[in-house]
Amino acid sequence: MQVHQYDVVIVGAGGAGMRAAIEAGQRAHTAVLTKLYPTRSHTGAAQGGMCAALANVEEDNWEWHTFDTIKGGDYLVDQDAAEVMAKEAIDAVLDLEHMGLPFNRTPEGKIDQRRFGGHTRDHGKAPVRRACYAADRTGHMILQTLYQNCVKHNVEFYNEVYVLDVLLNETEATREDGTSYLQKHVSGVVTYDLSTGEIAVFQAKAVVFATGGAGKVFKTTSNAHTLTGDGMAMAFRRGIPLEDMEFVQFHPTGLAGLGILLSEAARGEGAVLRNSEGERFMERYAPTIKDLAPRDIVARSMANEVREGRGSGPNKDYVLLDLTHLEPAHIDAKLPDITEFARTYLGVEPYTEPVPVFPTAHYVMGGIPTNIKGEVLQDNDTVVPGLYAAGEVACVSVHGSNRLGTNSLLDINVFGKRSGIAAAEYSKTADFVELPENPAEFVEDLVAHVRENNGTERVALIRKDLQDTMDLNMQVFRSGDTIAEALKDIESLRERYKNIGIQDKGKRFNLDLLEAIELGFLLDLAEVMTVSALHRQESRGGHYREDFPDRDDANFMKHTMIYKDEDAVTEGIKGMRFDTKPVIFTRYEPMERKY
Ligand SMILES: Cc1cc2nc3c(=O)[nH]c(=O)nc-3n(C[C@H](O)[C@H](O)[C@H](O)COP(=O)(O)OP(=O)(O)OC[C@H]3O[C@@H](n4cnc5c(N)ncnc54)[C@H](O)[C@@H]3O)c2cc1C
């Protein structure tokens, strides 16, 4: 078996991975491992924008941006991280500009900015223009720009190489208070090459996880088929906790019945939501900023309109996004792609007809816990030396219980850069950690099991049943009963998963095999999400419990931490340990969240 050696290995070539690679690649011997060709990463599908308080078109400052991010996240945001992100946003945009990104411009030649949900002037007084954009293809431009700059800096890519395990050794260590614990150290990752089926080891002094989100846990989602939460699940299986996994964002405007995203930029440019009576209903739910309220509020309001019988269409099961009052030339200039989606997939002409929309699973706020340097935490206070995470896979936590639109493209740039620098600097003084005796054993067993198991269950059917129960029971509205129902289903799906059989037994381009492994990741994460959701008996941000409709700061102003632990039982589930982590406050006291 081949063993490669690098100072820094970055797992993932989306925005976070490539932003990290640009930094690490200039400082240390770096490789990027990615299951997709880099420019196919989901960052390339991002539409609306990336925010920074540039104040190019109206008054703005990073302190307002910090406040909006914290309030948008319903106060579960770690405030030190939000400050870092809002402050460094300005350079993050300018870095991209200098790398060659073709932003839309104002007539004076400055980077243009537009409105997005939850971004406001002076602590909520009115919407502010903070999102920098390149039409509705901002993510595409970011991804291409970062890739070109990686090529320029001779970053080494291993494309269509799946990382399936992270190697963490453990040593006895003692805390300051004299108690002993097991300190984890990263020694590398284990890979599976799609084209050959070969398993290899990459030994590294530092490893950066940048594997993106897990939207495919749900059926109705804006996410690409590849977003199966691999990084989160791999870390979890090796004893790293997952933080705040109950918080999944449902984006208000997915194309009805399909989930394909229509960017919030549409509302930023002036589109409004209407119910079957033609009413602009957001005026009732968020009187000040209306259709530009944060996503959790808009998604809930839409679902509520449908519930109360004011939905549109033959089944009254969606609402309408109305752009008909906008000039066609304006739509073509600012929203060309998403309006084309409406024509192609729903046969609706947005110039003249409102577009049917309904919330779609979009973003995982939780993930692998890190501090503001991107260092991964093995518990509330202990860093795993050499292990980093950035982007949607990580929970730093800048998004708390609800992310504001355009804050993710920002997050991946700010914390991608930070973790790339930190990993490279760490590798300069660190030694390689010795590899375990049979480093690839776990992956060899996993692959052999999936390939050779001649069970009767089909991967696609288990995945469908998982996505169906998550859509039904873990959506915008949840309750103890529905979450428990989902959890029960997941447990039985896990049993069925043991009995899978795949048809392709070959080594070359065996996507059958990899989809089966990815389904294993999805099942693990769905279980963590539901257990976390069951435990949080309150409503906050993207997590709305009908049986506990209020935010409960006295009992739940803390992060959820779920650990894999064979000896523990949480919410009736064996093998999971529950803990909490304090939220970091700097200067913003939790307030009632009105918009
Ligand atoms: C349709 C859509 C529109 C969006 N629009 C916006 C927007 O306008 N503004 C905004 O701020 N946010 C937006 N978002 C959110 C934002 O785009 C994502 O959260 C962000 O791009 C994630 O970046 P990332 O680098 O963390 O992950 P990704 O870009 O998803 O990249 C993940 C990388 O990890 C690799 N990978 C995964 N698993 C493995 C494995 N096992 N082994 C090896 N490699 C692996 C993949 O190959 C890929 O390269 C949008 C999201 C979607 C889905």
XYZ file of C-alpha atoms and ligand atoms in Angstrom:
648
model
C 0.000 0.000 0.000
C 1.210 3.439 -0.901
C 2.010 5.928 1.871
C 2.281 9.563 0.791
C 3.829 12.201 3.024
C 2.899 15.887 3.144
C 3.258 18.629 5.743
C -0.353 19.642 5.230
C -3.215 17.631 3.756
C -6.453 19.459 2.983
C -9.565 17.336 2.563
C -11.991 19.056 0.204
C -11.585 21.496 -2.685
C -14.617 23.723 -2.223
C -14.243 27.350 -1.210
C -12.926 26.558 2.268
C -10.456 23.914 1.107
C -9.024 25.942 -1.756
C -8.821 29.157 0.293
C -6.841 27.143 2.867
C -4.715 25.607 0.101
C -3.688 28.991 -1.294
C -2.227 29.867 2.113
C -0.798 26.482 3.072
C 0.559 25.831 -0.416
C 2.780 28.917 -0.238
C 4.177 27.968 3.176
C 4.400 24.170 3.352
C 4.383 20.973 1.285
C 0.618 20.686 0.737
C -1.799 18.302 -0.959
C -5.539 18.729 -1.535
C -7.598 15.528 -1.605
C -11.063 15.812 -3.099
C -13.770 13.382 -4.076
C -14.951 15.793 -6.782
C -12.985 17.587 -9.428
C -12.339 20.900 -7.568
C -14.570 23.151 -9.646
C -17.514 20.772 -9.211
C -17.676 21.481 -5.464
C -20.949 22.854 -4.153
C -19.481 26.299 -3.525
C -19.816 26.700 -7.294
C -23.598 26.491 -6.971
C -23.799 29.437 -4.561
C -25.795 32.214 -6.071
C -26.578 35.399 -4.255
C -23.483 36.859 -2.669
C -20.801 37.198 -0.032
C -21.190 39.934 2.533
C -18.771 42.461 3.970
C -19.409 45.890 5.441
C -17.545 47.695 2.655
C -20.010 50.585 2.808
C -19.612 51.037 -0.947
C -23.214 52.055 -1.612
C -24.493 53.116 1.791
C -23.323 53.599 5.362
C -22.271 50.361 7.056
C -19.661 49.002 9.471
C -18.439 45.644 10.703
C -19.904 46.134 14.161
C -23.439 46.230 12.677
C -22.554 43.111 10.709
C -21.398 41.376 13.919
C -24.616 42.300 15.665
C -26.787 41.078 12.773
C -24.916 37.772 12.684
C -25.411 37.218 16.420
C -29.057 38.231 16.438
C -29.664 36.274 13.217
C -28.237 33.186 14.950
C -30.672 33.733 17.854
C -27.795 34.413 20.267
C -26.294 30.923 20.059
C -23.381 32.430 18.104
C -19.913 32.474 19.691
C -19.462 36.223 19.672
C -15.660 36.226 19.428
C -15.942 34.241 16.192
C -18.626 36.525 14.757
C -16.433 39.557 15.464
C -13.481 37.975 13.692
C -15.610 37.094 10.684
C -17.277 40.483 10.298
C -13.991 42.347 10.786
C -11.997 40.163 8.370
C -14.828 40.143 5.820
C -13.552 43.314 4.224
C -10.106 41.870 3.469
C -11.669 38.581 2.428
C -13.579 40.354 -0.352
C -10.585 42.458 -1.339
C -8.363 39.339 -1.440
C -10.773 37.800 -3.947
C -10.891 41.010 -5.948
C -7.095 41.029 -6.136
C -7.099 37.380 -7.184
C -9.227 38.424 -10.153
C -12.841 37.826 -9.184
C -15.189 39.759 -11.505
C -17.617 41.319 -9.013
C -20.555 43.400 -10.227
C -19.609 47.084 -10.090
C -21.270 50.398 -9.305
C -21.184 53.072 -12.038
C -18.135 54.543 -10.201
C -16.337 51.221 -10.488
C -16.635 50.104 -6.869
C -17.762 46.590 -5.924
C -21.563 46.743 -5.968
C -23.599 45.533 -2.988
C -27.179 44.395 -2.512
C -29.606 43.518 0.258
C -29.941 40.130 1.907
C -32.023 38.751 4.747
C -31.186 39.847 8.278
C -28.451 42.307 7.248
C -29.418 45.679 8.635
C -28.354 49.237 9.236
C -27.745 50.316 12.809
C -28.956 47.243 14.712
C -32.121 46.425 12.843
C -33.436 49.832 11.712
C -33.674 48.945 7.995
C -32.165 46.537 5.446
C -28.640 47.431 4.340
C -26.743 46.701 1.102
C -23.929 44.440 2.316
C -23.744 41.496 -0.118
C -21.023 41.647 -2.788
C -21.980 39.602 -5.818
C -21.317 38.503 -9.377
C -24.878 38.372 -10.783
C -26.421 35.219 -9.280
C -23.264 33.182 -9.882
C -21.155 34.436 -6.997
C -20.106 30.978 -5.819
C -19.131 29.925 -9.325
C -16.870 32.976 -9.617
C -15.348 32.367 -6.179
C -14.632 28.721 -6.905
C -13.083 29.416 -10.321
C -10.997 32.272 -8.934
C -9.697 30.185 -6.045
C -8.923 27.257 -8.339
C -6.967 29.444 -10.741
C -4.956 30.819 -7.840
C -4.260 27.317 -6.536
C -2.942 26.413 -9.990
C -0.840 29.572 -9.963
C 0.699 28.537 -6.623
C 1.284 24.955 -7.817
C -0.999 23.377 -5.237
C -1.027 19.581 -5.699
C -4.514 18.127 -6.193
C -5.570 14.510 -5.891
C -8.929 14.573 -7.667
C -11.670 11.978 -7.305
C -9.899 10.630 -4.261
C -12.251 9.891 -1.360
C -11.012 10.286 2.179
C -12.765 7.633 4.265
C -10.972 7.823 7.618
C -8.898 10.182 9.724
C -6.094 8.666 11.770
C -6.108 9.823 15.370
C -3.677 8.335 17.877
C -4.308 8.683 21.581
C -1.828 9.221 24.405
C -2.322 9.513 28.177
C -2.133 13.135 29.293
C -2.773 15.100 32.477
C -4.745 18.305 32.865
C -3.631 21.222 35.027
C -5.999 20.052 37.757
C -4.297 16.649 37.829
C -7.029 14.634 36.090
C -5.914 12.378 33.285
C -7.424 12.101 29.806
C -6.649 10.711 26.371
C -5.110 13.325 24.098
C -5.762 12.779 20.399
C -3.087 13.488 17.754
C -3.640 13.424 14.010
C -1.246 11.367 11.904
C -3.000 11.400 8.529
C -5.954 10.189 6.483
C -6.862 7.071 4.515
C -8.089 7.382 0.917
C -9.937 5.407 -1.714
C -9.135 6.280 -5.332
C -12.286 6.325 -7.454
C -10.529 5.444 -10.714
C -8.532 2.455 -9.443
C -10.180 1.355 -6.216
C -6.762 1.547 -4.515
C -6.579 2.374 -0.830
C -3.694 4.618 0.275
C -2.491 6.512 3.320
C -1.556 10.171 3.439
C 0.639 10.840 6.440
C 0.572 14.523 7.400
C 1.657 16.812 10.202
C -1.531 18.818 9.794
C -4.904 17.907 8.294
C -7.594 20.432 7.370
C -11.158 19.155 6.954
C -13.163 21.196 4.435
C -15.687 18.633 3.221
C -18.827 20.802 3.211
C -22.381 20.073 4.359
C -24.822 17.192 4.699
C -28.024 18.415 3.037
C -28.652 14.999 1.493
C -29.996 13.800 4.819
C -33.206 15.413 3.523
C -35.214 14.735 0.380
C -36.175 18.313 -0.446
C -32.843 20.095 -0.502
C -30.904 22.713 -2.414
C -27.746 20.670 -1.901
C -25.808 18.675 -4.495
C -25.945 14.860 -4.432
C -22.406 14.822 -3.095
C -23.183 16.622 0.184
C -23.254 13.576 2.407
C -21.454 14.984 5.441
C -18.400 12.724 5.085
C -16.046 14.870 7.149
C -18.459 15.269 10.038
C -19.208 11.552 10.138
C -15.544 10.510 9.871
C -14.537 12.771 12.740
C -17.491 11.589 14.814
C -16.613 7.924 14.288
C -13.137 8.686 15.647
C -14.404 10.283 18.848
C -14.549 13.973 17.876
C -17.840 15.485 19.085
C -20.382 17.105 16.770
C -21.764 20.468 17.861
C -25.280 21.905 17.401
C -26.400 19.363 14.808
C -30.102 19.985 15.507
C -29.793 23.264 13.653
C -30.429 22.803 9.948
C -31.390 25.775 7.835
C -34.412 25.548 5.568
C -34.051 28.136 2.847
C -37.408 29.786 2.183
C -37.338 29.795 -1.587
C -36.779 26.371 -3.055
C -38.706 25.713 -6.285
C -41.909 24.073 -5.014
C -41.788 20.295 -5.083
C -38.163 20.241 -6.238
C -36.070 22.093 -3.671
C -33.811 23.683 -6.298
C -32.721 27.019 -4.895
C -33.919 30.461 -5.931
C -31.473 32.775 -4.207
C -32.570 35.221 -1.545
C -30.990 37.748 -3.915
C -34.398 37.765 -5.640
C -35.924 39.306 -2.526
C -32.777 41.421 -2.103
C -33.542 42.890 -5.531
C -37.162 43.562 -4.573
C -39.194 40.359 -5.077
C -41.886 39.665 -2.465
C -43.680 36.588 -1.140
C -47.445 36.308 -1.507
C -50.053 33.822 -0.305
C -53.068 32.560 -2.265
C -54.953 35.762 -1.434
C -52.217 37.833 -3.031
C -51.258 39.188 0.380
C -47.643 40.158 1.082
C -47.809 38.147 4.281
C -44.303 38.900 5.606
C -45.613 42.332 6.585
C -47.461 40.567 9.397
C -44.555 38.433 10.604
C -41.658 40.913 10.341
C -43.094 44.440 10.048
C -39.742 46.251 9.806
C -37.744 44.229 7.297
C -40.549 42.035 5.916
C -39.368 39.656 3.164
C -35.774 40.286 4.212
C -36.149 38.773 7.674
C -33.718 35.935 8.504
C -34.399 32.617 6.801
C -35.747 30.713 9.785
C -38.457 33.340 10.283
C -39.413 33.550 6.604
C -39.450 29.750 6.188
C -41.671 29.340 9.249
C -44.004 32.094 8.104
C -44.402 30.431 4.702
C -45.086 27.030 6.243
C -47.605 28.670 8.542
C -49.466 30.307 5.652
C -49.770 26.897 4.009
C -50.950 25.294 7.249
C -53.610 27.903 7.750
C -55.007 27.264 4.279
C -53.527 30.240 2.434
C -51.186 28.180 0.255
C -51.364 28.377 -3.550
C -51.708 25.753 -6.243
C -54.008 22.757 -6.638
C -52.915 21.313 -3.284
C -52.468 24.698 -1.581
C -48.994 23.563 -0.582
C -46.709 26.415 -1.632
C -46.521 30.209 -1.691
C -45.548 32.539 -4.521
C -42.419 34.574 -5.122
C -43.475 37.617 -7.062
C -40.935 39.357 -9.319
C -43.468 40.645 -11.827
C -43.098 44.283 -10.709
C -39.347 44.223 -11.501
C -38.078 45.379 -14.902
C -37.175 42.398 -17.146
C -33.846 44.073 -17.933
C -33.092 44.300 -14.199
C -33.986 40.643 -13.711
C -31.752 39.642 -16.627
C -28.836 41.666 -15.318
C -29.019 40.627 -11.661
C -30.819 37.266 -11.535
C -30.265 35.521 -14.874
C -29.612 31.962 -13.664
C -32.336 31.542 -11.085
C -35.061 32.955 -13.318
C -33.933 30.473 -15.969
C -34.343 27.691 -13.364
C -37.987 28.740 -12.894
C -38.561 28.546 -16.652
C -36.737 25.244 -17.103
C -37.965 23.293 -14.111
C -41.438 24.723 -13.481
C -42.324 26.220 -16.857
C -43.052 29.571 -15.196
C -42.116 32.929 -16.759
C -40.895 35.132 -13.860
C -41.357 38.383 -15.858
C -45.099 37.865 -15.844
C -45.947 35.038 -13.417
C -45.144 34.510 -9.739
C -42.920 31.502 -9.001
C -44.144 28.642 -6.727
C -41.721 28.245 -3.796
C -41.453 26.324 -0.529
C -38.668 25.871 2.087
C -35.829 23.502 1.169
C -33.092 22.011 3.384
C -30.069 24.158 2.726
C -27.326 24.434 5.319
C -26.038 22.628 8.411
C -25.213 25.174 11.105
C -23.576 22.533 13.300
C -20.487 20.483 12.619
C -16.998 19.714 13.884
C -16.256 22.091 16.782
C -13.338 24.462 16.242
C -11.916 27.589 17.818
C -11.319 30.788 15.850
C -7.961 29.508 14.547
C -9.777 26.589 12.936
C -8.288 24.095 15.435
C -10.562 21.114 16.065
C -11.666 20.504 19.658
C -11.881 16.985 21.072
C -13.893 18.334 24.024
C -14.889 21.790 25.231
C -11.318 22.920 25.954
C -8.880 20.489 24.353
C -7.469 21.073 20.891
C -6.364 18.143 18.710
C -2.885 19.325 17.654
C -2.590 19.461 13.872
C -6.270 18.925 13.105
C -8.262 21.786 11.579
C -11.728 22.246 10.068
C -13.256 25.097 8.070
C -16.373 25.849 6.068
C -19.725 24.131 6.302
C -18.204 21.007 7.901
C -17.073 23.094 10.882
C -18.925 24.754 13.726
C -16.845 27.687 14.899
C -19.747 28.858 15.698
C -20.467 31.972 13.663
C -23.974 30.954 12.606
C -25.419 29.830 15.927
C -28.894 28.463 15.380
C -29.541 30.212 12.054
C -27.113 31.447 9.404
C -27.667 34.732 7.593
C -27.579 34.589 3.798
C -24.129 35.417 2.320
C -22.392 34.628 5.612
C -21.294 31.185 4.395
C -19.286 32.293 1.380
C -17.745 34.693 3.860
C -17.156 32.007 6.507
C -15.350 29.706 4.028
C -13.034 32.515 2.955
C -12.245 33.868 6.419
C -11.864 30.572 8.249
C -10.469 28.743 5.210
C -7.663 31.281 5.130
C -7.144 31.146 8.893
C -6.971 27.372 9.033
C -4.652 27.187 6.008
C -2.196 29.569 7.651
C -2.481 27.883 11.047
C -1.967 24.384 9.603
C 1.117 25.438 7.655
C 2.633 27.280 10.607
C 1.967 24.302 12.867
C 3.642 21.929 10.407
C 6.845 23.984 10.460
C 7.667 23.023 14.029
C 5.739 19.769 14.437
C 7.014 16.274 13.717
C 5.086 13.577 11.913
C 3.060 11.529 14.345
C 3.749 7.823 13.931
C 1.076 6.015 11.926
C -0.903 3.316 13.711
C 0.172 -0.266 13.024
C -2.380 -1.041 10.293
C -3.439 2.451 9.301
C -5.766 1.377 6.494
C -7.394 -1.522 8.305
C -10.623 0.284 9.111
C -11.143 1.441 5.516
C -10.137 -1.931 4.084
C -12.722 -3.617 6.288
C -15.374 -1.028 5.448
C -14.837 -1.359 1.698
C -14.592 -5.153 1.827
C -17.770 -5.381 3.873
C -19.772 -3.244 1.438
C -18.373 -4.992 -1.611
C -18.755 -8.541 -0.362
C -21.926 -8.308 1.694
C -24.550 -10.002 -0.446
C -27.541 -8.629 1.415
C -30.945 -7.965 -0.066
C -31.365 -4.307 0.875
C -30.819 -1.635 -1.776
C -28.854 1.502 -0.935
C -31.135 3.799 -2.941
C -34.239 2.572 -1.112
C -32.750 3.019 2.350
C -31.585 6.495 1.366
C -35.050 7.357 0.082
C -36.704 6.152 3.280
C -34.213 8.161 5.350
C -34.850 11.322 3.346
C -38.615 10.808 3.497
C -38.725 10.496 7.271
C -36.405 13.476 7.728
C -38.606 15.591 5.412
C -41.721 14.509 7.205
C -40.536 14.700 10.810
C -37.514 16.992 11.087
C -38.564 19.903 8.883
C -39.414 23.543 9.627
C -41.896 22.448 12.335
C -40.899 19.642 14.692
C -42.186 18.222 17.957
C -41.010 15.606 20.425
C -43.333 13.100 18.747
C -42.205 13.718 15.176
C -38.529 13.725 16.123
C -38.971 10.459 18.023
C -40.689 9.040 14.943
C -37.707 10.007 12.781
C -35.317 8.499 15.298
C -37.269 5.240 15.359
C -37.157 5.103 11.554
C -33.436 5.810 11.514
C -32.808 2.966 13.961
C -34.655 0.514 11.738
C -32.861 1.859 8.650
C -29.549 1.237 10.410
C -30.578 -2.370 10.867
C -31.505 -2.633 7.195
C -28.202 -0.999 6.257
C -26.360 -3.968 7.781
C -28.010 -6.130 5.152
C -27.173 -4.148 1.999
C -25.916 -5.639 -1.207
C -24.422 -3.740 -4.137
C -24.378 -4.907 -7.719
C -21.049 -3.507 -8.912
C -18.249 -5.540 -7.331
C -15.501 -3.975 -9.443
C -12.625 -1.665 -8.569
C -12.840 1.016 -11.256
C -15.240 3.949 -10.812
C -17.396 1.993 -8.411
C -19.921 4.642 -7.437
C -22.267 1.933 -6.214
C -19.754 1.179 -3.484
C -19.125 4.796 -2.584
C -22.812 5.676 -2.430
C -23.245 2.842 0.037
C -20.455 4.246 2.200
C -21.902 7.759 1.914
C -25.265 6.426 3.042
C -23.526 5.160 6.170
C -22.325 8.715 6.832
C -25.841 10.101 6.270
C -27.391 7.616 8.691
C -24.867 8.506 11.401
C -25.525 12.212 10.966
C -29.310 11.867 10.829
C -29.106 10.058 14.140
C -26.978 12.794 15.698
C -29.346 15.472 14.330
C -32.453 13.814 15.747
C -30.927 12.995 19.119
C -29.754 16.611 19.434
C -33.182 17.893 18.363
C -34.968 15.703 20.864
C -32.803 16.958 23.650
C -33.298 20.647 22.881
C -36.706 21.319 24.398
C -37.036 24.895 23.182
C -37.387 26.787 19.906
C -34.414 28.746 18.632
C -33.377 29.753 15.117
C -33.817 26.923 12.643
C -34.981 24.490 15.344
C -38.685 25.069 16.032
C -40.443 22.719 18.466
C -44.223 22.975 18.472
C -44.270 21.460 21.955
C -41.776 24.093 23.195
C -42.493 27.169 21.060
C -40.401 29.651 23.071
C -36.708 30.276 23.359
C -35.548 29.149 26.787
C -32.290 30.914 27.640
C -32.327 29.728 31.242
C -31.992 26.082 30.225
C -30.751 26.052 26.652
C -28.413 28.965 26.020
C -25.619 26.464 25.352
C -24.195 24.441 22.513
C -25.149 20.788 22.107
C -22.209 18.366 21.978
C -22.747 14.742 20.946
C -19.936 12.201 21.344
C -19.744 8.658 20.063
C -19.294 6.557 23.203
C -20.042 2.847 23.335
C -20.870 2.928 27.051
C -23.289 5.862 27.022
C -27.010 6.174 26.294
C -28.677 9.435 25.181
C -32.404 9.785 24.400
C -32.577 5.994 24.460
C -29.816 5.658 21.873
C -26.896 3.504 22.889
C -23.447 4.651 21.888
C -23.998 8.403 22.190
C -22.942 10.725 24.951
C -24.559 14.132 25.394
C -22.816 17.197 26.751
C -23.073 20.965 26.420
C -20.622 23.795 25.805
C -21.032 27.397 26.976
C -21.765 30.071 24.371
C -19.022 32.716 24.193
C -20.342 36.217 24.876
C -18.355 39.396 24.299
C -20.689 42.382 24.299
C -24.185 41.470 23.093
C -26.816 40.475 25.645
C -29.556 38.194 24.324
C -32.647 40.186 23.416
C -36.054 39.342 22.092
C -35.649 38.654 18.380
C -38.016 40.991 16.539
C -37.589 42.218 12.967
C -27.577 26.183 -4.203
C -26.803 26.870 -3.113
C -26.662 28.243 -3.130
C -25.938 28.897 -2.119
N -25.798 30.264 -2.170
C -25.046 30.882 -1.218
C -24.812 32.289 -1.282
O -25.226 32.982 -2.211
N -24.087 32.859 -0.301
C -23.574 32.133 0.739
O -22.906 32.702 1.603
N -23.765 30.796 0.804
C -24.478 30.162 -0.147
N -24.656 28.800 -0.074
C -23.949 28.048 0.969
C -22.475 27.896 0.583
O -22.365 27.824 -0.810
C -21.848 26.648 1.180
O -22.142 26.552 2.547
C -20.327 26.712 1.014
O -20.003 26.974 -0.328
C -19.657 25.448 1.491
O -18.294 25.485 1.127
P -17.284 24.374 1.617
O -15.974 24.721 1.047
O -17.412 24.218 3.080
O -17.843 23.010 0.967
P -18.112 22.575 -0.559
O -18.009 23.686 -1.515
O -19.359 21.783 -0.536
O -16.892 21.606 -0.864
C -16.749 20.356 -0.238
C -15.509 19.688 -0.788
O -15.228 18.540 -0.014
C -14.910 17.478 -0.831
N -15.265 16.238 -0.128
C -16.402 15.938 0.524
N -16.337 14.713 1.063
C -15.110 14.234 0.750
C -14.429 13.023 1.021
N -14.996 12.031 1.699
N -13.176 12.873 0.547
C -12.578 13.848 -0.181
N -13.184 15.015 -0.460
C -14.420 15.197 0.009
C -15.691 17.694 -2.108
O -15.038 17.065 -3.188
C -15.642 19.218 -2.226
O -14.490 19.592 -2.919
C -25.361 28.143 -1.081
C -25.493 26.768 -1.067
C -26.216 26.129 -2.062
C -26.369 24.637 -1.973
